[in-house]
Tab-separated table of C-alpha atoms in Angstrom:
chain	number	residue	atom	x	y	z
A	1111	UNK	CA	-89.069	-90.392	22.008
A	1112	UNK	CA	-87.993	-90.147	25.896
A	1113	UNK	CA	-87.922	-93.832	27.328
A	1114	UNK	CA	-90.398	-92.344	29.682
A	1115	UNK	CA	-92.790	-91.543	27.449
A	1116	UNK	CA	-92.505	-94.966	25.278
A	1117	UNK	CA	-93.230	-96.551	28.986
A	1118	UNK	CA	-95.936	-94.793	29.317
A	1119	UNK	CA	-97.201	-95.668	25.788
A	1120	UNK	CA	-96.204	-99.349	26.321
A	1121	UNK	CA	-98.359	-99.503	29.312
A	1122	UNK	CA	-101.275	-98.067	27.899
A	1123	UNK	CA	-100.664	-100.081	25.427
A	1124	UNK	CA	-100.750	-103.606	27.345
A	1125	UNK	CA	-103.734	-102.461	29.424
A	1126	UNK	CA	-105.859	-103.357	26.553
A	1127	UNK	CA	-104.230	-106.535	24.653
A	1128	UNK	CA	-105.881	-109.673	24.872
A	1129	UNK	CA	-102.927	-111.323	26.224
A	1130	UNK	CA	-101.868	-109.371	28.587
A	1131	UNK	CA	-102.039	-110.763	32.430
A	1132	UNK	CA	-105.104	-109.839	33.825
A	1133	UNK	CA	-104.975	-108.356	36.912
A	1134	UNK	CA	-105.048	-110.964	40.318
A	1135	UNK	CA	-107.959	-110.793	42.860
A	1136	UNK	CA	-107.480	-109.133	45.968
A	1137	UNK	CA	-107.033	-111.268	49.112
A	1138	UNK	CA	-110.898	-110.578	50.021
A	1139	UNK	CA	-110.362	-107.374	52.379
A	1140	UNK	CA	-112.284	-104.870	49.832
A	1141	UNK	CA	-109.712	-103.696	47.786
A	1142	UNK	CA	-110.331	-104.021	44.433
A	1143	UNK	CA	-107.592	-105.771	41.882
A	1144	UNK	CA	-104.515	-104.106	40.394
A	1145	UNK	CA	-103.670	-103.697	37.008
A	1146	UNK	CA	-100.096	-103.477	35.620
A	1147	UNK	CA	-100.733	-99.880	34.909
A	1148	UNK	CA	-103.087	-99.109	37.998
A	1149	UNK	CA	-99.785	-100.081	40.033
A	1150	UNK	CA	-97.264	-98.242	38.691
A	1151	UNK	CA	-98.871	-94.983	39.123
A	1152	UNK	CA	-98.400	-95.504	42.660
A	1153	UNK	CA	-95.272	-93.452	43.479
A	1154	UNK	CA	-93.068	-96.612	45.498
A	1155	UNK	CA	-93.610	-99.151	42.364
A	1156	UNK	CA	-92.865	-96.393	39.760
A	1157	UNK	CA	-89.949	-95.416	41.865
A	1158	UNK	CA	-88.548	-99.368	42.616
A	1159	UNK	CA	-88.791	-100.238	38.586
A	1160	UNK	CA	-87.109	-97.083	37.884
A	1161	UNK	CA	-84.476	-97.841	40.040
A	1162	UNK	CA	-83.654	-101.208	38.845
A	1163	UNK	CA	-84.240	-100.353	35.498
A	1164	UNK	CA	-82.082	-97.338	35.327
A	1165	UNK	CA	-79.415	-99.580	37.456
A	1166	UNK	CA	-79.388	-102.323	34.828
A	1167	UNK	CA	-79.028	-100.280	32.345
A	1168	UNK	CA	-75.751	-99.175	33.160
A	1169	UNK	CA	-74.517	-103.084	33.901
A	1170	UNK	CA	-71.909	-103.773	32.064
A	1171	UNK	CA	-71.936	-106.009	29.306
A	1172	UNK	CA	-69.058	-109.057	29.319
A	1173	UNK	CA	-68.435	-111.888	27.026
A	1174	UNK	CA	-66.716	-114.939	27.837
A	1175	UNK	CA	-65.366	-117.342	25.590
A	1176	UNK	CA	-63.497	-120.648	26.627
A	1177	UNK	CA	-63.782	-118.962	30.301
A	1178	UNK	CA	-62.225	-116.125	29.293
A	1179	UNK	CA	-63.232	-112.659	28.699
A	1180	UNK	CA	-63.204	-110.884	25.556
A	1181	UNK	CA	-61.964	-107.514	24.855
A	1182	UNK	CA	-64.224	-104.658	23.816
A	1183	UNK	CA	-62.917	-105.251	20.293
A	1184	UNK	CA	-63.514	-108.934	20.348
A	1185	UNK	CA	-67.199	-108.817	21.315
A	1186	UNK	CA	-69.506	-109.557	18.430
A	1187	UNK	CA	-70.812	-106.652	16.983
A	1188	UNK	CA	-74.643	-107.457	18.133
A	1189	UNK	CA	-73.447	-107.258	21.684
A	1190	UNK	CA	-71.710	-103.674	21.779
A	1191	UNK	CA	-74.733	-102.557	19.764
A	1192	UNK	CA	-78.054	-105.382	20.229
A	1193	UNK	CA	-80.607	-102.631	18.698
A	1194	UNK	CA	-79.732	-100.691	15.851
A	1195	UNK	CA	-82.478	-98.362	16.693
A	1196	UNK	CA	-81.804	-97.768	20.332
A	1197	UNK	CA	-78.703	-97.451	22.397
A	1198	UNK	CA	-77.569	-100.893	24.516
A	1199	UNK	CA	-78.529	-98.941	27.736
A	1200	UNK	CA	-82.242	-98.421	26.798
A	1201	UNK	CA	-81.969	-101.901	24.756
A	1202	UNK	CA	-81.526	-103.301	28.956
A	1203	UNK	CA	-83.710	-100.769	30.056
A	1204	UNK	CA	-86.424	-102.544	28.359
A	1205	UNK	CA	-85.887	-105.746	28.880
A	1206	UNK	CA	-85.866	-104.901	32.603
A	1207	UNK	CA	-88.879	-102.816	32.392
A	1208	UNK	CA	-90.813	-105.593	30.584
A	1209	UNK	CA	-89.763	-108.278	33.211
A	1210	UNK	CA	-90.333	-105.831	36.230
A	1211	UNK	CA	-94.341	-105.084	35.154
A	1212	UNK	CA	-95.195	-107.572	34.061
A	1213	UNK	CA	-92.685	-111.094	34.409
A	1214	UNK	CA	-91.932	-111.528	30.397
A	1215	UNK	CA	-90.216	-109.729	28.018
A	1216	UNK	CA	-90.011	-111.203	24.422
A	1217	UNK	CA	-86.383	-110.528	22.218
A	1218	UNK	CA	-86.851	-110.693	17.827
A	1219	UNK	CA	-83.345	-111.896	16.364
A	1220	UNK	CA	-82.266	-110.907	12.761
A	1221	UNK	CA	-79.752	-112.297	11.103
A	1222	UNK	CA	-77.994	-111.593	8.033
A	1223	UNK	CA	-77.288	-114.107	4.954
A	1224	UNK	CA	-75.019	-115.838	7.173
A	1225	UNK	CA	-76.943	-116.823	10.063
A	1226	UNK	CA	-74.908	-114.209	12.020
A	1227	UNK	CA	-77.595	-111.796	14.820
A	1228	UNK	CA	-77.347	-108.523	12.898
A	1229	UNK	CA	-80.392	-106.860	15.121
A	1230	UNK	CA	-82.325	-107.535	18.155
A	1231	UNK	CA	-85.196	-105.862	19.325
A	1232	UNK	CA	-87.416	-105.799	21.846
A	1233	UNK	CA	-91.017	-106.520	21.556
A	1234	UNK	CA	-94.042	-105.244	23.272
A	1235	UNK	CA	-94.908	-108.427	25.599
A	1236	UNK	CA	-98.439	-107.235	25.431
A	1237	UNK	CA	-98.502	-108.530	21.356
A	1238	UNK	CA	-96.366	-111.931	22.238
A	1239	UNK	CA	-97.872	-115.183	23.646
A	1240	UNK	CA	-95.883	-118.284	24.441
A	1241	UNK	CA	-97.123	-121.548	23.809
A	1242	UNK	CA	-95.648	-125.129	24.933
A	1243	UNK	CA	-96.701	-127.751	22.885
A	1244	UNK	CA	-98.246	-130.625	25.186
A	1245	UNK	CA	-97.424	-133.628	23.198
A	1246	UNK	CA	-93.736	-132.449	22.018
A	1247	UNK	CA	-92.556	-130.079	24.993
A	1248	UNK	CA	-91.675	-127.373	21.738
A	1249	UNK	CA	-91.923	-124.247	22.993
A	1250	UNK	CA	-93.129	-121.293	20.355
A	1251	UNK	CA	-94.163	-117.408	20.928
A	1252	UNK	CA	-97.164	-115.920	18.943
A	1253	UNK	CA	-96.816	-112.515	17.291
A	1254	UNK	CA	-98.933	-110.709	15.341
A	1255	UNK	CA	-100.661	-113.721	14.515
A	1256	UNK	CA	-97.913	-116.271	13.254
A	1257	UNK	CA	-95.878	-118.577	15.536
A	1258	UNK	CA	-92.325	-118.290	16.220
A	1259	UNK	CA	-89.610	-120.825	16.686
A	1260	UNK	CA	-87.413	-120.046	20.053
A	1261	UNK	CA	-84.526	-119.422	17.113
A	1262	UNK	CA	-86.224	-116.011	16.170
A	1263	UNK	CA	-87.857	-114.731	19.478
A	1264	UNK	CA	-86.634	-115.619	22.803
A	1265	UNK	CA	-88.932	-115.394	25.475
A	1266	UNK	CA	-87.198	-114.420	28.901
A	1267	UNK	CA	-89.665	-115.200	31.658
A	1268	UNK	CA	-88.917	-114.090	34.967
A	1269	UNK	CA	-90.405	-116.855	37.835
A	1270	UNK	CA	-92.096	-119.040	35.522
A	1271	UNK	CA	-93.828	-120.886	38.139
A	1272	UNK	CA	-94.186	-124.604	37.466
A	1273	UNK	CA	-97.412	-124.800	38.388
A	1274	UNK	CA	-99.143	-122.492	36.283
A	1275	UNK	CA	-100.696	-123.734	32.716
A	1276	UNK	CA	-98.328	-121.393	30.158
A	1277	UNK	CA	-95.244	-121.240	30.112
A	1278	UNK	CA	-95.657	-117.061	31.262
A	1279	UNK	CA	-93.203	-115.866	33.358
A	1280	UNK	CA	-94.509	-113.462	36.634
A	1281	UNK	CA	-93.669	-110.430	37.598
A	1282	UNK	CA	-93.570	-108.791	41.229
A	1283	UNK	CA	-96.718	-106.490	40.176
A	1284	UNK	CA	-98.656	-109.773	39.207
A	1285	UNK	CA	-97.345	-111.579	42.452
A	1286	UNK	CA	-97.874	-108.722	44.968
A	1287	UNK	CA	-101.209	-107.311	43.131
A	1288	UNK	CA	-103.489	-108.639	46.813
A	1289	UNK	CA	-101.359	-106.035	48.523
A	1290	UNK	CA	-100.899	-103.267	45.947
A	1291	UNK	CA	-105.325	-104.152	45.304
């Protein structure tokens, strides 16, 4: 499937999970709020994640080890190839799209017998919750109805604002929504 269409299909998608961010009021001048999908249909925001998306996605990847960098050869297997089911580029792609709509993007580690990352993939943020734990400071991500440790998915939250309640990250939609509203 095109990484258009599983965009597409993602945002549809997120429009109708319980967790996703609900859209923010408008600043009070009569436009109505903006949902995650409402705003990028309009052309600029569909055009600016593309951008930065596509961009990202052809970042290269380095490792460093003891401040130096490895060698193609030397990098661990999970980071020439993080999703067996995708290429690295759309793996990033992904990610970036995730964090650009809507400020969290949520990453599933498997390991082998060993303890050594074998897979990675990327969830859809709309079925993933994070949770910090008042009295212990743990943090844990909900998925499909069972909690995570941070050892199996890590949540990357872009701005997580220290003010706000969860531990949700926010994305430029979510913070611009009065003006795109």
């Amino acid at each position: 499937m095109k990484l258009r269409a599983r965009f597409t299909q993602w945002l549809n998608r997120a429009s109708d999970a319980p967790h996703s961010q609900p859209a923010l009021p408008s600043r009070g001048d009569g436009g109505a709020p903006i949902s995650t999908e409402g705003a990028v249909r309009l052309v600029s925001v569909y055009r600016a994640i593309s951008i930065i998306s596509t961009a990202a996605a052809q970042l290269p990847l380095e490792v460093e080890r003891g401040g130096r960098v490895l060698t193609a050869a030397e990098r661990p297997a999970w980071v020439r190839k993080p999703c067996l089911h995708m290429s690295r580029s759309d793996f990033i792609e992904q990610i970036v799209l995730a964090l650009a709509t809507g400020g969290n993007a949520y990453l599933l580690r498997h390991t082998d017998g060993k303890g050594i990352i074998s897979d990675v993939d990327v969830l859809d943020p709309a079925e993933c919750f994070p949770e910090i734990n008042a009295q212990t400071g743990v943090k844990r991500v909900w998925w499909r109805g069972r909690a995570y440790s941070t050892d199996e998915i890590q949540h990357l939250a872009l701005m997580p604002l220290p003010s706000r309640s969860s531990a949700l990250g926010l994305g430029p939609i979510q913070a611009a929504s009065t003006e795109l509203g």
